[in-house]
Amino acid sequence: MATDDLETLRQRLATFAADRDWDQFHAPKNLAMALIAECAELVEHFQWLNEEQSTALSPEKMAAVRLELADILIYLVRISDKLNVDLLAAARDKIAINEKRYPTEKVRGDARRASEYEI
Amino acid sequence: MATDDLETLRQRLATFAADRDWDQFHAPKNLAMALIAECAELVEHFQWLNEEQSTALSPEKMAAVRLELADILIYLVRISDKLNVDLLAAARDKIAINEKRYPTEKVRGDARRASEYEI
Amino acid sequence: MATDDLETLRQRLATFAADRDWDQFHAPKNLAMALIAECAELVEHFQWLNEEQSTALSPEKMAAVRLELADILIYLVRISDKLNVDLLAAARDKIAINEKRYPTEKVRGDARRASEYEI
Amino acid sequence: MATDDLETLRQRLATFAADRDWDQFHAPKNLAMALIAECAELVEHFQWLNEEQSTALSPEKMAAVRLELADILIYLVRISDKLNVDLLAAARDKIAINEKRYPTEKVRGDARRASEYEI
């Protein structure tokens, strides 16, 4: 039984906001700002590390990064709920677009393409 | 049968990157940058709208915003995979923290608290 | 005597970093991350305010916002220095481009254009 | 004669907005969003480069990055104008704070400090 999914998270966050009367602050515009602010907290953890260091975080940093990722998911689910967007369906549609845009045979091992066009 | 979940998405994105030999670019540091860049594309859609307008997007804008949300989820799932973070478990842990930090009776209808402390 | 200008600031920041042996961390990639993280701290101050409230900050909030703006300028000057970019010359060039792109008679009072195309 | 300074830029941008009747969109909240969106465009240029590559951009990329830096300065000057903040005075105040917070003898060559505390 998959109670542990995005839909459960969506409902829990909606209840969390309703219980606190915070819906009034949760216009998509405002949630987009909160979402990018959380992403920036993630970025801060990596800004003075090189790429290799970023793959091997200390346990303390890893625990902090894990909660930043949680914050990003929380706001992403919240704004999607407010806009009535089914996140997983949207991601499937976007991946289908990306698969056409970056055919394997065309971009494979091609750093220039990978770096100029991002998914 | 829940094939339509975050785990399925995680696997699909891992395959997508492996097929294109893009894993070499996907250090957590780099993915954090790509993630915030996608968030900024979402923010751009809202920057000249007021809050009310942000709740009633045109169909064209809505379609574009939906794909931006997808991009954010895609990079969020990808960086979490690279860091071996279970996003939903992390979100549950973070919500438990937030519930203690912002008890309903203490913050209800209190704009100051809602605006000073964010989830 | 204009000692109080961007060039003075550039030199002071270069000395600040050199004195602390921090140049090793100041690759443009890393400074771009630090710069966006500072912008996000600015965004956080505004995320739960509406537009009108954002024009009338409390003295405490104003003092904090002022220092966030300073942080953004500091990293902007620093990354520009590392890339040998003359910020003011670049801004003049960009304004000339914008003046052609958005001729007054064409965009005046046209919210759609103002919101779809930003400077 | 220093016509080529931040004050000249501030005035030119104020005139640019007034001529187009765009002041109505330029609440500090909105300008903070536009500012971070521009920073993200800068970040995008660096996200798939490593630090060393970020110090040696191609001429084409350098030209694009230069204009992104210009965009950031433009919005930074614009929001500071709207908030009546003297950017250079604010930067001087912030540097004085940083000099106390990170005394040379204490942080010199100490990557941990440099990476945990940023200016």
Short mmCIF file of C-alpha atoms in Angstrom, two decimals:
data_model
loop_
_atom_site.label_atom_id
_atom_site.label_comp_id
_atom_site.label_asym_id
_atom_site.label_seq_id
_atom_site.Cartn_x
_atom_site.Cartn_y
_atom_site.Cartn_z
CA MET A 1 0.00 0.00 0.00
CA ALA A 2 1.68 3.15 -1.21
CA THR A 3 0.69 5.70 1.43
CA ASP A 4 4.23 6.93 1.15
CA ASP A 5 3.90 8.86 -2.07
CA LEU A 6 3.66 12.36 -3.51
CA GLU A 7 -0.14 12.44 -3.19
CA THR A 8 0.11 11.72 0.54
CA LEU A 9 2.72 14.46 0.84
CA ARG A 10 0.49 16.89 -1.08
CA GLN A 11 -2.43 16.28 1.28
CA ARG A 12 -0.28 16.55 4.38
CA LEU A 13 1.16 19.89 3.26
CA ALA A 14 -2.29 21.24 2.39
CA THR A 15 -3.49 20.33 5.88
CA PHE A 16 -0.37 21.83 7.44
CA ALA A 17 -1.03 25.17 5.73
CA ALA A 18 -4.80 25.14 6.37
CA ASP A 19 -4.32 24.39 10.07
CA ARG A 20 -2.08 27.45 10.39
CA ASP A 21 -4.20 29.71 8.17
CA TRP A 22 -1.19 30.12 5.88
CA ASP A 23 -3.04 29.59 2.61
CA GLN A 24 -3.40 33.34 2.35
CA PHE A 25 0.38 33.61 1.86
CA HIS A 26 0.65 30.74 -0.58
CA ALA A 27 0.03 32.44 -3.91
CA PRO A 28 2.04 30.68 -6.64
CA LYS A 29 4.16 33.82 -7.01
CA ASN A 30 5.16 33.66 -3.34
CA LEU A 31 5.72 29.92 -3.37
CA ALA A 32 8.00 30.25 -6.40
CA MET A 33 10.10 32.69 -4.35
CA ALA A 34 10.18 30.37 -1.35
CA LEU A 35 11.15 27.49 -3.63
CA ILE A 36 14.12 29.29 -5.16
CA ALA A 37 15.23 30.48 -1.73
CA GLU A 38 15.36 26.85 -0.58
CA CYS A 39 17.34 25.88 -3.68
CA ALA A 40 19.82 28.60 -2.84
CA GLU A 41 20.35 27.08 0.60
CA LEU A 42 21.26 23.87 -1.19
CA VAL A 43 23.60 25.74 -3.53
CA GLU A 44 25.35 27.34 -0.56
CA HIS A 45 26.40 23.93 0.70
CA PHE A 46 28.27 23.29 -2.54
CA GLN A 47 29.63 26.69 -3.54
CA TRP A 48 33.15 26.33 -2.12
CA LEU A 49 33.49 22.61 -2.80
CA ASN A 50 34.82 21.24 -6.07
CA GLU A 51 32.83 18.65 -7.96
CA GLU A 52 34.64 15.70 -6.43
CA GLN A 53 34.18 17.02 -2.90
CA SER A 54 30.49 17.49 -3.65
CA THR A 55 30.16 13.73 -4.14
CA ALA A 56 31.63 12.91 -0.73
CA LEU A 57 29.98 15.09 1.92
CA SER A 58 30.69 14.75 5.63
CA PRO A 59 27.86 13.12 7.62
CA GLU A 60 26.94 16.49 9.17
CA LYS A 61 26.79 18.22 5.80
CA MET A 62 24.93 15.29 4.28
CA ALA A 63 22.26 15.52 6.98
CA ALA A 64 21.84 19.24 6.33
CA VAL A 65 21.74 18.78 2.55
CA ARG A 66 19.11 16.04 2.95
CA LEU A 67 16.80 18.45 4.76
CA GLU A 68 17.38 21.14 2.13
CA LEU A 69 16.31 18.66 -0.54
CA ALA A 70 13.22 17.96 1.58
CA ASP A 71 12.42 21.69 1.75
CA ILE A 72 12.66 21.95 -2.02
CA LEU A 73 10.32 18.99 -2.50
CA ILE A 74 7.90 20.46 0.04
CA TYR A 75 7.61 23.78 -1.76
CA LEU A 76 7.57 22.11 -5.17
CA VAL A 77 4.64 19.90 -4.15
CA ARG A 78 2.90 22.87 -2.54
CA ILE A 79 3.12 25.18 -5.57
CA SER A 80 2.11 22.33 -7.89
CA ASP A 81 -0.93 21.69 -5.70
CA LYS A 82 -1.92 25.36 -5.82
CA LEU A 83 -1.62 25.29 -9.62
CA ASN A 84 -3.37 21.91 -9.94
CA VAL A 85 -0.36 20.37 -11.64
CA ASP A 86 0.22 16.62 -11.43
CA LEU A 87 4.00 16.67 -10.99
CA LEU A 88 4.69 13.10 -12.07
CA ALA A 89 2.56 13.39 -15.20
CA ALA A 90 4.32 16.66 -16.05
CA ALA A 91 7.73 15.02 -15.54
CA ARG A 92 6.76 12.14 -17.84
CA ASP A 93 5.71 14.62 -20.53
CA LYS A 94 8.95 16.56 -20.15
CA ILE A 95 11.10 13.44 -20.36
CA ALA A 96 9.35 12.46 -23.59
CA ILE A 97 10.22 15.90 -24.96
CA ASN A 98 13.83 15.54 -23.83
CA GLU A 99 14.16 12.10 -25.41
CA LYS A 100 13.22 13.58 -28.78
CA ARG A 101 15.39 16.63 -28.28
CA TYR A 102 18.51 14.70 -27.27
CA PRO A 103 18.51 11.39 -29.16
CA THR A 104 21.08 9.04 -27.69
CA GLU A 105 22.99 8.47 -30.90
CA LYS A 106 23.29 12.21 -31.50
CA VAL A 107 24.49 13.48 -28.13
CA ARG A 108 26.27 10.49 -26.65
CA GLY A 109 29.62 11.45 -25.16
CA ASP A 110 29.28 14.87 -26.69
CA ALA A 111 30.18 17.23 -23.93
CA ARG A 112 29.46 20.28 -26.03
CA ARG A 113 25.86 19.27 -26.57
CA ALA A 114 25.42 18.16 -23.01
CA SER A 115 26.76 21.44 -21.75
CA GLU A 116 24.96 23.73 -24.15
CA TYR A 117 21.55 22.14 -23.96
CA GLU A 118 20.38 20.96 -20.60
CA ILE A 119 17.44 18.71 -19.88
CA MET B 1 0.35 -1.08 -9.62
CA ALA B 2 2.31 2.06 -8.83
CA THR B 3 4.73 2.31 -11.75
CA ASP B 4 3.95 5.98 -11.74
CA ASP B 5 6.00 7.07 -8.76
CA LEU B 6 9.22 8.84 -7.76
CA GLU B 7 11.22 5.60 -7.81
CA THR B 8 10.20 4.94 -11.42
CA LEU B 9 11.17 8.51 -12.28
CA ARG B 10 14.53 8.12 -10.54
CA GLN B 11 15.34 5.02 -12.56
CA ARG B 12 14.23 6.56 -15.82
CA LEU B 13 16.41 9.63 -15.28
CA ALA B 14 19.42 7.49 -14.34
CA THR B 15 18.99 5.55 -17.57
CA PHE B 16 18.52 8.75 -19.56
CA ALA B 17 21.85 10.13 -18.27
CA ALA B 18 23.72 6.82 -18.61
CA ASP B 19 22.53 6.36 -22.21
CA ARG B 20 23.95 9.77 -23.10
CA ASP B 21 27.14 9.41 -21.06
CA TRP B 22 26.11 12.49 -19.07
CA ASP B 23 26.88 11.07 -15.63
CA GLN B 24 30.27 12.71 -15.85
CA PHE B 25 28.56 16.13 -15.69
CA HIS B 26 26.18 15.22 -12.89
CA ALA B 27 28.22 16.00 -9.79
CA PRO B 28 25.90 17.18 -7.00
CA LYS B 29 27.48 20.63 -7.23
CA ASN B 30 26.55 20.91 -10.90
CA LEU B 31 23.08 19.49 -10.41
CA ALA B 32 22.41 22.01 -7.62
CA MET B 33 23.24 24.75 -10.14
CA ALA B 34 20.98 23.24 -12.81
CA LEU B 35 18.21 22.91 -10.22
CA ILE B 36 18.32 26.56 -9.19
CA ALA B 37 18.49 27.64 -12.83
CA GLU B 38 15.24 25.77 -13.49
CA CYS B 39 13.63 27.37 -10.43
CA ALA B 40 14.58 30.75 -11.82
CA GLU B 41 12.76 29.97 -15.06
CA LEU B 42 9.69 29.35 -12.92
CA VAL B 43 10.23 32.60 -11.03
CA GLU B 44 10.47 34.51 -14.32
CA HIS B 45 6.92 33.51 -15.20
CA PHE B 46 5.65 35.20 -12.04
CA GLN B 47 7.90 38.22 -11.63
CA TRP B 48 5.67 40.84 -13.25
CA LEU B 49 2.37 39.33 -12.10
CA ASN B 50 0.77 40.21 -8.78
CA GLU B 51 -0.26 37.45 -6.42
CA GLU B 52 -3.83 37.29 -7.67
CA GLN B 53 -2.72 37.09 -11.30
CA SER B 54 -0.35 34.29 -10.34
CA THR B 55 -3.33 32.17 -9.33
CA ALA B 56 -5.06 32.55 -12.71
CA LEU B 57 -2.56 31.90 -15.48
CA SER B 58 -3.47 31.82 -19.16
CA PRO B 59 -3.55 28.31 -20.71
CA GLU B 60 -0.32 29.04 -22.61
CA LYS B 61 1.47 30.26 -19.51
CA MET B 62 0.05 27.39 -17.47
CA ALA B 63 1.45 24.85 -19.96
CA ALA B 64 4.88 26.48 -19.79
CA VAL B 65 4.82 26.66 -15.98
CA ARG B 66 3.84 23.00 -15.79
CA LEU B 67 6.95 22.00 -17.74
CA GLU B 68 9.13 24.22 -15.55
CA LEU B 69 7.78 22.40 -12.50
CA ALA B 70 8.63 19.14 -14.26
CA ASP B 71 12.20 20.33 -14.87
CA ILE B 72 12.59 21.16 -11.20
CA LEU B 73 11.33 17.73 -10.15
CA ILE B 74 13.63 16.08 -12.67
CA TYR B 75 16.76 17.76 -11.32
CA LEU B 76 15.61 17.34 -7.73
CA VAL B 77 15.16 13.60 -8.21
CA ARG B 78 18.48 13.41 -10.06
CA ILE B 79 20.56 15.17 -7.40
CA SER B 80 18.83 13.17 -4.65
CA ASP B 81 19.71 9.98 -6.51
CA LYS B 82 23.35 11.01 -6.82
CA LEU B 83 23.43 11.74 -3.06
CA ASN B 84 21.48 8.57 -2.16
CA VAL B 85 18.74 10.58 -0.50
CA ASP B 86 15.22 9.15 -0.25
CA LEU B 87 13.27 12.33 -0.97
CA LEU B 88 9.95 11.25 0.51
CA ALA B 89 11.56 10.00 3.73
CA ALA B 90 13.48 13.28 4.00
CA ALA B 91 10.27 15.28 3.47
CA ARG B 92 8.51 13.30 6.19
CA ASP B 93 11.35 14.02 8.60
CA LYS B 94 11.30 17.70 7.72
CA ILE B 95 7.54 18.00 8.17
CA ALA B 96 7.86 16.43 11.63
CA ILE B 97 10.43 19.12 12.47
CA ASN B 98 8.16 21.85 11.12
CA GLU B 99 5.19 20.59 13.10
CA LYS B 100 7.18 21.00 16.31
CA ARG B 101 8.60 24.33 15.26
CA TYR B 102 5.27 25.86 14.27
CA PRO B 103 2.58 24.45 16.59
CA THR B 104 -0.87 25.25 15.24
CA GLU B 105 -2.12 27.05 18.33
CA LYS B 106 0.95 29.29 18.40
CA VAL B 107 1.15 30.47 14.81
CA ARG B 108 -2.46 30.26 13.59
CA GLY B 109 -3.49 33.39 11.72
CA ASP B 110 -0.31 35.08 12.81
CA ALA B 111 1.07 36.65 9.69
CA ARG B 112 4.18 37.85 11.42
CA ARG B 113 5.22 34.35 12.35
CA ALA B 114 4.26 32.96 9.01
CA SER B 115 6.27 35.61 7.25
CA GLU B 116 9.32 35.51 9.48
CA TYR B 117 9.69 31.79 9.74
CA GLU B 118 9.09 29.73 6.69
CA ILE B 119 8.67 25.99 6.47
CA MET C 1 37.74 63.02 -5.77
CA ALA C 2 35.89 59.79 -6.52
CA THR C 3 37.56 57.27 -4.23
CA ASP C 4 34.09 56.03 -3.53
CA ASP C 5 33.47 54.10 -6.70
CA LEU C 6 33.29 50.59 -8.14
CA GLU C 7 37.00 50.53 -8.95
CA THR C 8 37.87 51.25 -5.33
CA LEU C 9 35.48 48.52 -4.25
CA ARG C 10 37.02 46.07 -6.73
CA GLN C 11 40.50 46.70 -5.36
CA ARG C 12 39.38 46.45 -1.76
CA LEU C 13 37.68 43.10 -2.37
CA ALA C 14 40.71 41.75 -4.23
CA THR C 15 42.88 42.68 -1.26
CA PHE C 16 40.36 41.18 1.17
CA ALA C 17 40.48 37.84 -0.64
CA ALA C 18 44.26 37.87 -1.14
CA ASP C 19 44.89 38.65 2.54
CA ARG C 20 42.86 35.58 3.51
CA ASP C 21 44.22 33.32 0.78
CA TRP C 22 40.68 32.89 -0.52
CA ASP C 23 41.49 33.42 -4.19
CA GLN C 24 41.76 29.65 -4.53
CA PHE C 25 38.01 29.39 -3.87
CA HIS C 26 37.03 32.25 -6.15
CA ALA C 27 36.64 30.51 -9.50
CA PRO C 28 33.90 32.26 -11.52
CA LYS C 29 31.77 29.12 -11.21
CA ASN C 30 31.90 29.29 -7.42
CA LEU C 31 31.36 33.05 -7.29
CA ALA C 32 28.29 32.69 -9.51
CA MET C 33 26.90 30.27 -6.91
CA ALA C 34 27.71 32.61 -4.03
CA LEU C 35 26.10 35.48 -5.94
CA ILE C 36 22.82 33.67 -6.49
CA ALA C 37 22.78 32.49 -2.88
CA GLU C 38 22.99 36.13 -1.77
CA CYS C 39 20.18 37.08 -4.15
CA ALA C 40 18.06 34.38 -2.58
CA GLU C 41 18.59 35.91 0.85
CA LEU C 42 17.18 39.12 -0.62
CA VAL C 43 14.24 37.24 -2.14
CA GLU C 44 13.46 35.65 1.23
CA HIS C 45 12.82 39.08 2.74
CA PHE C 46 10.08 39.70 0.18
CA GLN C 47 8.48 36.30 -0.33
CA TRP C 48 5.55 36.67 2.07
CA LEU C 49 5.01 40.39 1.49
CA ASN C 50 2.77 41.73 -1.24
CA GLU C 51 4.11 44.31 -3.65
CA GLU C 52 2.83 47.28 -1.69
CA GLN C 53 4.32 45.98 1.55
CA SER C 54 7.61 45.50 -0.26
CA THR C 55 7.80 49.25 -0.86
CA ALA C 56 7.40 50.11 2.84
CA LEU C 57 9.76 47.95 4.89
CA SER C 58 10.20 48.30 8.63
CA PRO C 59 13.49 49.96 9.70
CA GLU C 60 14.83 46.59 10.92
CA LYS C 61 13.96 44.83 7.67
CA MET C 62 15.30 47.76 5.64
CA ALA C 63 18.65 47.54 7.43
CA ALA C 64 18.86 43.81 6.71
CA VAL C 65 17.83 44.25 3.06
CA ARG C 66 20.45 46.99 2.64
CA LEU C 67 23.20 44.59 3.71
CA GLU C 68 21.87 41.88 1.38
CA LEU C 69 22.09 44.34 -1.50
CA ALA C 70 25.67 45.04 -0.40
CA ASP C 71 26.48 41.31 -0.46
CA ILE C 72 25.14 41.03 -3.99
CA LEU C 73 27.23 43.98 -5.16
CA ILE C 74 30.29 42.55 -3.45
CA TYR C 75 30.04 39.19 -5.23
CA LEU C 76 29.06 40.84 -8.51
CA VAL C 77 32.15 43.05 -8.42
CA ARG C 78 34.30 40.10 -7.38
CA ILE C 79 33.19 37.77 -10.20
CA SER C 80 33.45 40.60 -12.72
CA ASP C 81 37.00 41.26 -11.55
CA LYS C 82 37.91 37.59 -11.93
CA LEU C 83 36.50 37.64 -15.48
CA ASN C 84 38.08 41.01 -16.32
CA VAL C 85 34.69 42.53 -17.05
CA ASP C 86 34.19 46.29 -16.70
CA LEU C 87 30.72 46.24 -15.15
CA LEU C 88 29.73 49.80 -16.00
CA ALA C 89 30.84 49.49 -19.62
CA ALA C 90 28.90 46.22 -19.89
CA ALA C 91 25.80 47.87 -18.40
CA ARG C 92 26.03 50.74 -20.89
CA ASP C 93 26.25 48.24 -23.75
CA LYS C 94 23.27 46.30 -22.42
CA ILE C 95 21.13 49.42 -21.99
CA ALA C 96 21.85 50.38 -25.60
CA ILE C 97 20.61 46.93 -26.64
CA ASN C 98 17.50 47.29 -24.46
CA GLU C 99 16.72 50.73 -25.88
CA LYS C 100 16.61 49.24 -29.37
CA ARG C 101 14.68 46.17 -28.23
CA TYR C 102 12.01 48.10 -26.35
CA PRO C 103 11.42 51.39 -28.18
CA THR C 104 9.40 53.75 -26.00
CA GLU C 105 6.60 54.28 -28.49
CA LYS C 106 6.15 50.54 -28.95
CA VAL C 107 6.05 49.28 -25.38
CA ARG C 108 4.76 52.29 -23.44
CA GLY C 109 2.01 51.32 -21.01
CA ASP C 110 1.91 47.87 -22.56
CA ALA C 111 1.87 45.52 -19.65
CA ARG C 112 2.01 42.46 -21.85
CA ARG C 113 5.26 43.49 -23.42
CA ALA C 114 6.71 44.60 -20.13
CA SER C 115 5.83 41.29 -18.57
CA GLU C 116 6.85 39.05 -21.42
CA TYR C 117 10.13 40.66 -22.23
CA GLU C 118 12.26 41.86 -19.40
CA ILE C 119 15.30 44.08 -19.61
CA MET D 1 34.48 64.05 -14.99
CA ALA D 2 32.95 60.84 -13.71
CA THR D 3 29.75 60.57 -15.70
CA ASP D 4 30.53 56.91 -15.94
CA ASP D 5 29.46 55.86 -12.48
CA LEU D 6 26.68 54.10 -10.57
CA GLU D 7 24.75 57.34 -10.03
CA THR D 8 24.65 57.97 -13.79
CA LEU D 9 23.48 54.39 -14.30
CA ARG D 10 20.78 54.79 -11.63
CA GLN D 11 19.40 57.89 -13.33
CA ARG D 12 19.49 56.32 -16.78
CA LEU D 13 17.57 53.26 -15.59
CA ALA D 14 14.99 55.39 -13.80
CA THR D 15 14.42 57.33 -17.03
CA PHE D 16 14.28 54.09 -19.03
CA ALA D 17 11.50 52.74 -16.81
CA ALA D 18 9.59 56.02 -16.60
CA ASP D 19 9.66 56.47 -20.38
CA ARG D 20 8.04 53.04 -20.79
CA ASP D 21 5.60 53.43 -17.89
CA TRP D 22 7.18 50.37 -16.30
CA ASP D 23 7.48 51.81 -12.79
CA GLN D 24 4.17 50.17 -11.98
CA PHE D 25 5.86 46.75 -12.32
CA HIS D 26 8.98 47.68 -10.38
CA ALA D 27 7.96 46.92 -6.80
CA PRO D 28 11.01 45.76 -4.83
CA LYS D 29 9.43 42.31 -4.53
CA ASN D 30 9.23 42.01 -8.30
CA LEU D 31 12.70 43.44 -8.90
CA ALA D 32 14.16 40.93 -6.43
CA MET D 33 12.63 38.18 -8.56
CA ALA D 34 13.98 39.67 -11.78
CA LEU D 35 17.39 40.01 -10.16
CA ILE D 36 17.61 36.37 -9.11
CA ALA D 37 16.36 35.25 -12.52
CA GLU D 38 19.26 37.13 -14.13
CA CYS D 39 21.71 35.54 -11.70
CA ALA D 40 20.39 32.15 -12.70
CA GLU D 41 21.16 32.92 -16.34
CA LEU D 42 24.73 33.56 -15.23
CA VAL D 43 24.78 30.30 -13.24
CA GLU D 44 23.57 28.38 -16.30
CA HIS D 45 26.70 29.36 -18.21
CA PHE D 46 28.85 27.70 -15.56
CA GLN D 47 26.83 24.67 -14.48
CA TRP D 48 28.48 22.04 -16.68
CA LEU D 49 31.97 23.57 -16.58
CA ASN D 50 34.48 22.71 -13.88
CA GLU D 51 36.16 25.48 -11.95
CA GLU D 52 39.20 25.64 -14.19
CA GLN D 53 37.07 25.81 -17.34
CA SER D 54 35.09 28.61 -15.73
CA THR D 55 38.23 30.74 -15.67
CA ALA D 56 38.88 30.34 -19.41
CA LEU D 57 35.65 30.98 -21.31
CA SER D 58 35.45 31.03 -25.09
CA PRO D 59 35.05 34.52 -26.61
CA GLU D 60 31.40 33.77 -27.46
CA LYS D 61 30.60 32.60 -23.96
CA MET D 62 32.57 35.48 -22.45
CA ALA D 63 30.49 37.99 -24.44
CA ALA D 64 27.27 36.37 -23.24
CA VAL D 65 28.47 36.21 -19.62
CA ARG D 66 29.46 39.88 -19.76
CA LEU D 67 25.90 40.86 -20.69
CA GLU D 68 24.47 38.66 -17.93
CA LEU D 69 26.68 40.50 -15.44
CA ALA D 70 25.33 43.74 -16.89
CA ASP D 71 21.74 42.55 -16.40
CA ILE D 72 22.47 41.75 -12.76
CA LEU D 73 23.99 45.17 -12.15
CA ILE D 74 21.03 46.81 -13.89
CA TYR D 75 18.45 45.14 -11.66
CA LEU D 76 20.62 45.59 -8.58
CA VAL D 77 20.90 49.32 -9.19
CA ARG D 78 17.17 49.52 -9.98
CA ILE D 79 15.98 47.78 -6.80
CA SER D 80 18.45 49.78 -4.71
CA ASP D 81 17.07 52.98 -6.24
CA LYS D 82 13.50 51.93 -5.44
CA LEU D 83 14.54 51.24 -1.83
CA ASN D 84 16.66 54.41 -1.57
CA VAL D 85 19.77 52.41 -0.80
CA ASP D 86 23.21 53.85 -1.60
CA LEU D 87 24.86 50.66 -2.85
CA LEU D 88 28.46 51.73 -2.43
CA ALA D 89 27.90 53.01 1.10
CA ALA D 90 26.14 49.73 1.95
CA ALA D 91 29.04 47.74 0.51
CA ARG D 92 31.53 49.71 2.57
CA ASP D 93 29.52 49.02 5.71
CA LYS D 94 29.33 45.33 4.88
CA ILE D 95 33.05 45.03 4.20
CA ALA D 96 33.77 46.62 7.58
CA ILE D 97 31.55 43.95 9.17
CA ASN D 98 33.32 41.21 7.21
CA GLU D 99 36.76 42.47 8.23
CA LYS D 100 35.80 42.07 11.89
CA ARG D 101 34.12 38.72 11.31
CA TYR D 102 37.01 37.18 9.38
CA PRO D 103 40.25 38.61 10.79
CA THR D 104 43.14 37.79 8.49
CA GLU D 105 45.23 36.00 11.09
CA LYS D 106 42.31 33.78 12.06
CA VAL D 107 41.04 32.58 8.70
CA ARG D 108 44.12 32.75 6.48
CA GLY D 109 44.50 29.62 4.37
CA ASP D 110 41.77 27.96 6.36
CA ALA D 111 39.53 26.35 3.81
CA ARG D 112 37.06 25.18 6.41
CA ARG D 113 36.36 28.70 7.59
CA ALA D 114 36.32 30.07 4.10
CA SER D 115 33.88 27.43 3.02
CA GLU D 116 31.62 27.53 6.06
CA TYR D 117 31.35 31.25 6.43
CA GLU D 118 31.03 33.29 3.33
CA ILE D 119 31.39 37.04 3.03
#
